[in-house]
Amino acid sequence: MSFYEYNCDDRMYLKSTLMPDSDISHGFTSALGGVSHGKVTGLNLGFRVHDDEASVRENYCLLSSDLGIDLNRTVLAKQTHTDNIRIVTEADCGKGIVRASDIEDTDGLITNIPSIALIVFSADCVPILFFDPSQGVIAAVHSGWRGTVKKISARCVDIMTNTFNCTPKDILVAIGPSIGPCCFEFGSDAPDYFDEKYQEKLPNGRFMINLPHMISDTLTDKGISRKNIDISGVCTVCNSDKYYSYRAHKDHTGRQGAVIMLKG
Ligand SMILES: [Zn+2]
C-alpha cells in the first residue's frame, strides 16, 4: 500500500493503492490547479473562506470531472471539530453544494448508497477515508486534534460495525495529507490530551504531536488491521506550496477535500 499522485491537467490528487478503483472513486485534493486566486489561489473547495463563490463552484466542476462524481449527488458537512457522524441517505443528495444543507456540527459522513460522493475538508486537520468492500460502505471523516482526542475515527468504525454490519478486519482506511509530527507544536498542556507515545517534549516545555500515529492506533484498537491502514505521511505545513495549511497561511487559507464515492 502506498499513496500516489493522480494528475488531471494542472490539478494533483493523492490516491491510495488500498482503495480499489473498480469499486470506488476517491481522492485527496491539493491546492494545485483550480481557478481560485488571491489569498486562496488554487483548487479551493471551502465556501466559508476568503474566496468568491463562483470560483469555488468552478473548482467543484473540475473535481467532478476529474474524479467522476455527480455534484447533484454530492454531500458536504458543516464541520465544527465534533465527533458527530451523519448517516447519509438519498434525501441528503446535493446538500451543501447544489442546495442548502441542514447537516450542521458534523465531522463525518457515512453511506452504503452507490453514486453518492462524500466530502470532508481540511487545511492541516487529518482527513480519513474508509471503505468496506465486503458490505459496500464508505465514510469520510475530518479529524483535527479535538476530533482525534474524541476518537471520531473509532466512532466511525462503531457505526460501520453496528449499523452496517461491517467487520473491522474488512475495513480499509486511507489517512490523507495533514499537519505532521514535524510541525504540529502544541502547548505545555499536551499531556492533558495526548498519551505520551504521541508527543515529544521540546526544551521550551511545549510538545510536538503525531496525530496520524494516534489515529492509526485508535483504528487498530478497534480491530482494523495495520496492513489495511495507509498513511500518506505528507505534511501540509512542510508542503504548503502544494496544500492549504492553516498553520502556514494563517486565516487566509483555502480548504482541500477528501472525496469518496461507491460506484454504482
Ligand atoms: Zn511538517
mmCIF file of C-alpha atoms and ligand atoms in Angstrom:
data_model
loop_
_atom_site.group_PDB
_atom_site.id
_atom_site.type_symbol
_atom_site.label_atom_id
_atom_site.label_comp_id
_atom_site.label_asym_id
_atom_site.label_seq_id
_atom_site.Cartn_x
_atom_site.Cartn_y
_atom_site.Cartn_z
ATOM 1 C CA MET A 1 0.000 0.000 0.000
ATOM 2 C CA SER A 2 1.098 3.487 -0.741
ATOM 3 C CA PHE A 3 -0.083 6.851 -1.918
ATOM 4 C CA TYR A 4 0.421 8.051 -5.455
ATOM 5 C CA GLU A 5 -0.237 11.246 -7.378
ATOM 6 C CA TYR A 6 -3.099 11.384 -9.855
ATOM 7 C CA ASN A 7 -2.833 14.348 -12.194
ATOM 8 C CA CYS A 8 -5.546 15.971 -14.320
ATOM 9 C CA ASP A 9 -4.143 18.913 -16.264
ATOM 10 C CA ASP A 10 -2.529 21.091 -13.559
ATOM 11 C CA ARG A 11 -4.568 19.576 -10.719
ATOM 12 C CA MET A 12 -2.951 16.999 -8.431
ATOM 13 C CA TYR A 13 -4.752 14.477 -6.275
ATOM 14 C CA LEU A 14 -3.351 11.903 -3.878
ATOM 15 C CA LYS A 15 -4.835 8.429 -4.001
ATOM 16 C CA SER A 16 -4.194 5.267 -2.007
ATOM 17 C CA THR A 17 -3.449 1.937 -3.640
ATOM 18 C CA LEU A 18 -5.561 0.335 -0.875
ATOM 19 C CA MET A 19 -8.704 1.833 -2.383
ATOM 20 C CA PRO A 20 -9.777 -0.132 -5.482
ATOM 21 C CA ASP A 21 -10.778 1.995 -8.489
ATOM 22 C CA SER A 22 -13.063 -0.838 -9.604
ATOM 23 C CA ASP A 23 -15.400 -0.263 -6.633
ATOM 24 C CA ILE A 24 -14.965 3.360 -5.601
ATOM 25 C CA SER A 25 -13.857 6.792 -6.742
ATOM 26 C CA HIS A 26 -11.695 8.578 -4.235
ATOM 27 C CA GLY A 27 -9.019 11.207 -3.867
ATOM 28 C CA PHE A 28 -7.433 13.773 -1.590
ATOM 29 C CA THR A 29 -7.340 17.121 -3.386
ATOM 30 C CA SER A 30 -4.412 19.546 -3.249
ATOM 31 C CA ALA A 31 -4.226 23.296 -3.799
ATOM 32 C CA LEU A 32 -2.698 22.841 -7.263
ATOM 33 C CA GLY A 33 -4.673 23.890 -10.322
ATOM 34 C CA GLY A 34 -8.171 25.280 -9.960
ATOM 35 C CA VAL A 35 -9.450 28.779 -10.636
ATOM 36 C CA SER A 36 -9.350 30.495 -7.225
ATOM 37 C CA HIS A 37 -7.000 33.429 -6.960
ATOM 38 C CA GLY A 38 -5.696 35.858 -4.370
ATOM 39 C CA LYS A 39 -5.084 34.502 -0.910
ATOM 40 C CA VAL A 40 -6.614 31.095 -1.597
ATOM 41 C CA THR A 41 -5.133 30.548 -5.051
ATOM 42 C CA GLY A 42 -5.773 27.078 -6.417
ATOM 43 C CA LEU A 43 -8.441 24.388 -6.107
ATOM 44 C CA ASN A 44 -10.110 25.782 -3.009
ATOM 45 C CA LEU A 45 -13.217 23.792 -2.035
ATOM 46 C CA GLY A 46 -14.200 25.824 1.034
ATOM 47 C CA PHE A 47 -17.245 28.069 0.658
ATOM 48 C CA ARG A 48 -16.659 29.663 4.050
ATOM 49 C CA VAL A 49 -13.191 31.121 3.415
ATOM 50 C CA HIS A 50 -11.925 34.256 1.639
ATOM 51 C CA ASP A 51 -12.918 33.225 -1.885
ATOM 52 C CA ASP A 52 -15.697 34.132 -4.286
ATOM 53 C CA GLU A 53 -18.464 31.587 -4.651
ATOM 54 C CA ALA A 54 -18.251 31.379 -8.452
ATOM 55 C CA SER A 55 -14.604 30.284 -8.241
ATOM 56 C CA VAL A 56 -15.378 27.628 -5.630
ATOM 57 C CA ARG A 57 -18.214 26.294 -7.778
ATOM 58 C CA GLU A 58 -15.923 26.134 -10.809
ATOM 59 C CA ASN A 59 -13.402 24.195 -8.704
ATOM 60 C CA TYR A 60 -16.133 21.713 -7.812
ATOM 61 C CA CYS A 61 -16.946 21.299 -11.511
ATOM 62 C CA LEU A 62 -13.293 20.464 -12.177
ATOM 63 C CA LEU A 63 -13.289 17.992 -9.267
ATOM 64 C CA SER A 64 -16.499 16.422 -10.538
ATOM 65 C CA SER A 65 -14.959 15.839 -13.946
ATOM 66 C CA ASP A 66 -11.602 14.616 -12.592
ATOM 67 C CA LEU A 67 -12.966 12.053 -10.121
ATOM 68 C CA GLY A 68 -16.222 11.180 -11.877
ATOM 69 C CA ILE A 69 -18.618 12.392 -9.207
ATOM 70 C CA ASP A 70 -22.075 13.949 -9.713
ATOM 71 C CA LEU A 71 -22.434 17.241 -7.833
ATOM 72 C CA ASN A 72 -26.207 16.685 -7.634
ATOM 73 C CA ARG A 73 -25.387 13.608 -5.537
ATOM 74 C CA THR A 74 -22.506 15.100 -3.545
ATOM 75 C CA VAL A 75 -22.843 15.792 0.184
ATOM 76 C CA LEU A 76 -20.832 18.243 2.297
ATOM 77 C CA ALA A 77 -20.984 18.829 6.037
ATOM 78 C CA LYS A 78 -20.508 21.918 8.188
ATOM 79 C CA GLN A 79 -17.585 20.743 10.281
ATOM 80 C CA THR A 80 -17.056 22.058 13.793
ATOM 81 C CA HIS A 81 -14.492 19.706 15.386
ATOM 82 C CA THR A 82 -17.144 17.421 16.850
ATOM 83 C CA ASP A 83 -17.272 13.641 16.832
ATOM 84 C CA ASN A 84 -20.729 13.701 15.202
ATOM 85 C CA ILE A 85 -21.167 11.459 12.171
ATOM 86 C CA ARG A 86 -24.115 11.546 9.774
ATOM 87 C CA ILE A 87 -25.542 8.531 8.013
ATOM 88 C CA VAL A 88 -26.161 9.938 4.539
ATOM 89 C CA THR A 89 -29.276 8.900 2.599
ATOM 90 C CA GLU A 90 -30.838 9.761 -0.767
ATOM 91 C CA ALA A 91 -32.613 12.658 0.955
ATOM 92 C CA ASP A 92 -29.221 14.318 1.570
ATOM 93 C CA CYS A 93 -28.037 14.348 -2.062
ATOM 94 C CA GLY A 94 -26.666 17.722 -3.118
ATOM 95 C CA LYS A 95 -26.683 19.236 0.359
ATOM 96 C CA GLY A 96 -24.049 21.907 0.781
ATOM 97 C CA ILE A 97 -23.299 22.085 -2.912
ATOM 98 C CA VAL A 98 -26.426 22.399 -5.085
ATOM 99 C CA ARG A 99 -28.853 23.142 -2.252
ATOM 100 C CA ALA A 100 -28.832 24.327 1.321
ATOM 101 C CA SER A 101 -27.583 21.912 3.928
ATOM 102 C CA ASP A 102 -29.020 21.100 7.327
ATOM 103 C CA ILE A 103 -26.011 18.901 8.120
ATOM 104 C CA GLU A 104 -24.594 21.055 10.920
ATOM 105 C CA ASP A 105 -21.974 20.245 13.549
ATOM 106 C CA THR A 106 -20.947 17.138 11.673
ATOM 107 C CA ASP A 107 -17.404 15.905 11.073
ATOM 108 C CA GLY A 108 -18.043 12.547 9.473
ATOM 109 C CA LEU A 109 -20.284 11.170 6.714
ATOM 110 C CA ILE A 110 -21.188 7.518 6.069
ATOM 111 C CA THR A 111 -23.265 5.814 3.406
ATOM 112 C CA ASN A 112 -23.836 2.498 1.673
ATOM 113 C CA ILE A 113 -25.708 4.081 -1.238
ATOM 114 C CA PRO A 114 -23.904 3.982 -4.601
ATOM 115 C CA SER A 115 -23.041 7.141 -6.523
ATOM 116 C CA ILE A 116 -23.306 9.480 -3.526
ATOM 117 C CA ALA A 117 -19.998 11.364 -3.119
ATOM 118 C CA LEU A 118 -18.991 12.283 0.442
ATOM 119 C CA ILE A 119 -16.537 15.149 1.008
ATOM 120 C CA VAL A 120 -14.827 16.413 4.163
ATOM 121 C CA PHE A 121 -12.480 19.418 4.246
ATOM 122 C CA SER A 122 -9.183 20.178 5.871
ATOM 123 C CA ALA A 123 -6.284 22.615 5.963
ATOM 124 C CA ASP A 124 -3.911 20.786 8.394
ATOM 125 C CA CYS A 125 -6.523 18.626 10.160
ATOM 126 C CA VAL A 126 -6.474 14.934 9.277
ATOM 127 C CA PRO A 127 -8.813 13.703 6.512
ATOM 128 C CA ILE A 128 -9.664 10.000 6.677
ATOM 129 C CA LEU A 129 -11.442 7.811 4.110
ATOM 130 C CA PHE A 130 -12.972 4.412 4.953
ATOM 131 C CA PHE A 131 -14.161 1.612 2.660
ATOM 132 C CA ASP A 132 -15.550 -1.807 3.486
ATOM 133 C CA PRO A 133 -15.611 -3.777 0.217
ATOM 134 C CA SER A 134 -17.481 -6.634 1.878
ATOM 135 C CA GLN A 135 -20.564 -4.657 2.938
ATOM 136 C CA GLY A 136 -20.185 -1.826 0.423
ATOM 137 C CA VAL A 137 -19.901 1.002 2.937
ATOM 138 C CA ILE A 138 -17.870 4.216 2.690
ATOM 139 C CA ALA A 139 -17.096 7.049 5.102
ATOM 140 C CA ALA A 140 -15.219 10.359 5.133
ATOM 141 C CA VAL A 141 -14.043 11.812 8.441
ATOM 142 C CA HIS A 142 -12.436 15.118 9.473
ATOM 143 C CA SER A 143 -10.216 14.577 12.491
ATOM 144 C CA GLY A 144 -8.476 17.658 13.843
ATOM 145 C CA TRP A 145 -6.743 17.421 17.179
ATOM 146 C CA ARG A 146 -10.047 17.755 19.011
ATOM 147 C CA GLY A 147 -11.703 15.099 16.877
ATOM 148 C CA THR A 148 -8.658 12.874 17.295
ATOM 149 C CA VAL A 149 -8.812 13.219 21.087
ATOM 150 C CA LYS A 150 -12.567 12.469 20.914
ATOM 151 C CA LYS A 151 -11.700 9.440 18.731
ATOM 152 C CA ILE A 152 -14.091 10.267 15.919
ATOM 153 C CA SER A 153 -12.385 7.576 13.808
ATOM 154 C CA ALA A 154 -13.333 4.926 16.411
ATOM 155 C CA ARG A 155 -16.888 6.246 16.395
ATOM 156 C CA CYS A 156 -16.933 5.830 12.627
ATOM 157 C CA VAL A 157 -15.876 2.198 12.950
ATOM 158 C CA ASP A 158 -18.582 1.661 15.595
ATOM 159 C CA ILE A 159 -21.289 2.966 13.242
ATOM 160 C CA MET A 160 -19.953 0.909 10.336
ATOM 161 C CA THR A 161 -19.995 -2.162 12.586
ATOM 162 C CA ASN A 162 -23.267 -1.629 14.457
ATOM 163 C CA THR A 163 -25.415 -0.068 11.752
ATOM 164 C CA PHE A 164 -23.989 -1.549 8.558
ATOM 165 C CA ASN A 165 -22.784 -4.946 9.824
ATOM 166 C CA CYS A 166 -19.187 -4.288 8.814
ATOM 167 C CA THR A 167 -16.398 -6.390 10.287
ATOM 168 C CA PRO A 168 -13.376 -4.287 11.341
ATOM 169 C CA LYS A 169 -10.883 -6.631 9.674
ATOM 170 C CA ASP A 170 -12.546 -5.916 6.305
ATOM 171 C CA ILE A 171 -12.327 -2.119 6.601
ATOM 172 C CA LEU A 172 -9.719 -0.250 4.533
ATOM 173 C CA VAL A 173 -8.534 3.196 5.670
ATOM 174 C CA ALA A 174 -6.581 5.953 3.926
ATOM 175 C CA ILE A 175 -5.232 8.794 6.087
ATOM 176 C CA GLY A 176 -4.557 11.805 3.886
ATOM 177 C CA PRO A 177 -2.220 14.828 3.995
ATOM 178 C CA SER A 178 -2.279 16.734 7.300
ATOM 179 C CA ILE A 179 -0.021 18.599 9.672
ATOM 180 C CA GLY A 180 2.742 16.149 10.609
ATOM 181 C CA PRO A 181 4.689 15.457 13.815
ATOM 182 C CA CYS A 182 7.401 17.675 12.288
ATOM 183 C CA CYS A 183 5.172 20.757 12.507
ATOM 184 C CA PHE A 184 2.310 20.228 14.971
ATOM 185 C CA GLU A 185 3.541 22.113 18.020
ATOM 186 C CA PHE A 186 1.173 22.038 20.995
ATOM 187 C CA GLY A 187 1.210 23.870 24.307
ATOM 188 C CA SER A 188 2.500 22.639 27.649
ATOM 189 C CA ASP A 189 -0.957 21.193 28.347
ATOM 190 C CA ALA A 190 -0.464 18.464 25.707
ATOM 191 C CA PRO A 191 -0.299 15.719 28.381
ATOM 192 C CA ASP A 192 -3.896 16.634 29.302
ATOM 193 C CA TYR A 193 -4.985 15.417 25.875
ATOM 194 C CA PHE A 194 -2.420 13.062 24.396
ATOM 195 C CA ASP A 195 -0.770 9.850 25.509
ATOM 196 C CA GLU A 196 2.972 10.287 25.862
ATOM 197 C CA LYS A 197 3.726 7.989 22.932
ATOM 198 C CA TYR A 198 2.206 10.576 20.564
ATOM 199 C CA GLN A 199 4.138 13.546 21.937
ATOM 200 C CA GLU A 200 7.723 14.705 22.038
ATOM 201 C CA LYS A 201 8.692 17.326 24.588
ATOM 202 C CA LEU A 202 10.601 20.381 23.414
ATOM 203 C CA PRO A 203 13.194 22.291 25.503
ATOM 204 C CA ASN A 204 10.699 25.178 25.811
ATOM 205 C CA GLY A 205 8.163 22.959 27.552
ATOM 206 C CA ARG A 206 5.900 22.638 24.554
ATOM 207 C CA PHE A 207 5.252 19.416 22.622
ATOM 208 C CA MET A 208 5.272 18.051 19.078
ATOM 209 C CA ILE A 209 2.212 15.847 18.445
ATOM 210 C CA ASN A 210 1.742 12.978 15.993
ATOM 211 C CA LEU A 211 -1.950 12.887 15.058
ATOM 212 C CA PRO A 212 -1.773 10.302 12.211
ATOM 213 C CA HIS A 213 0.003 7.832 14.522
ATOM 214 C CA MET A 214 -2.624 8.357 17.226
ATOM 215 C CA ILE A 215 -5.453 7.844 14.725
ATOM 216 C CA SER A 216 -3.814 4.720 13.355
ATOM 217 C CA ASP A 217 -3.570 3.245 16.875
ATOM 218 C CA THR A 218 -7.191 4.204 17.584
ATOM 219 C CA LEU A 219 -8.198 2.245 14.488
ATOM 220 C CA THR A 220 -6.132 -0.842 15.297
ATOM 221 C CA ASP A 221 -7.615 -0.770 18.820
ATOM 222 C CA LYS A 222 -10.997 -1.128 17.097
ATOM 223 C CA GLY A 223 -9.823 -4.239 15.254
ATOM 224 C CA ILE A 224 -8.694 -2.768 11.961
ATOM 225 C CA SER A 225 -5.581 -4.430 10.603
ATOM 226 C CA ARG A 226 -2.416 -2.309 10.445
ATOM 227 C CA LYS A 227 -1.896 -3.533 6.869
ATOM 228 C CA ASN A 228 -5.288 -2.034 5.970
ATOM 229 C CA ILE A 229 -4.316 1.473 7.095
ATOM 230 C CA ASP A 230 -2.499 3.589 4.531
ATOM 231 C CA ILE A 231 -0.912 6.784 5.887
ATOM 232 C CA SER A 232 0.140 9.412 3.344
ATOM 233 C CA GLY A 233 2.919 10.828 5.527
ATOM 234 C CA VAL A 234 2.558 14.131 3.664
ATOM 235 C CA CYS A 235 2.761 17.188 5.944
ATOM 236 C CA THR A 236 0.598 20.084 4.753
ATOM 237 C CA VAL A 237 2.803 22.659 6.517
ATOM 238 C CA CYS A 238 6.080 21.364 5.044
ATOM 239 C CA ASN A 239 4.322 21.175 1.655
ATOM 240 C CA SER A 240 2.330 24.400 1.909
ATOM 241 C CA ASP A 241 3.277 25.184 -1.686
ATOM 242 C CA LYS A 242 1.009 22.295 -2.707
ATOM 243 C CA TYR A 243 -1.565 22.152 0.104
ATOM 244 C CA TYR A 244 -3.709 24.583 2.054
ATOM 245 C CA SER A 245 -2.290 24.923 5.550
ATOM 246 C CA TYR A 246 -3.863 26.865 8.380
ATOM 247 C CA ARG A 247 -0.574 26.983 10.270
ATOM 248 C CA ALA A 248 1.451 28.108 7.250
ATOM 249 C CA HIS A 249 -1.045 30.529 5.671
ATOM 250 C CA LYS A 250 -2.936 31.586 8.824
ATOM 251 C CA ASP A 251 -6.552 32.663 8.353
ATOM 252 C CA HIS A 252 -6.164 33.246 4.645
ATOM 253 C CA THR A 253 -6.047 29.677 3.520
ATOM 254 C CA GLY A 254 -8.400 27.579 1.436
ATOM 255 C CA ARG A 255 -9.646 24.036 2.004
ATOM 256 C CA GLN A 256 -8.714 20.776 0.351
ATOM 257 C CA GLY A 257 -11.158 17.902 0.253
ATOM 258 C CA ALA A 258 -11.171 14.172 0.859
ATOM 259 C CA VAL A 259 -13.635 12.597 -1.550
ATOM 260 C CA ILE A 260 -15.109 9.095 -1.734
ATOM 261 C CA MET A 261 -17.967 7.524 -3.687
ATOM 262 C CA LEU A 262 -19.213 3.980 -4.165
ATOM 263 C CA LYS A 263 -19.531 3.235 -7.847
ATOM 264 C CA GLY A 264 -22.998 2.131 -8.935
HETATM 265 ZN ZN ZN B 1 5.897 19.358 8.604
#
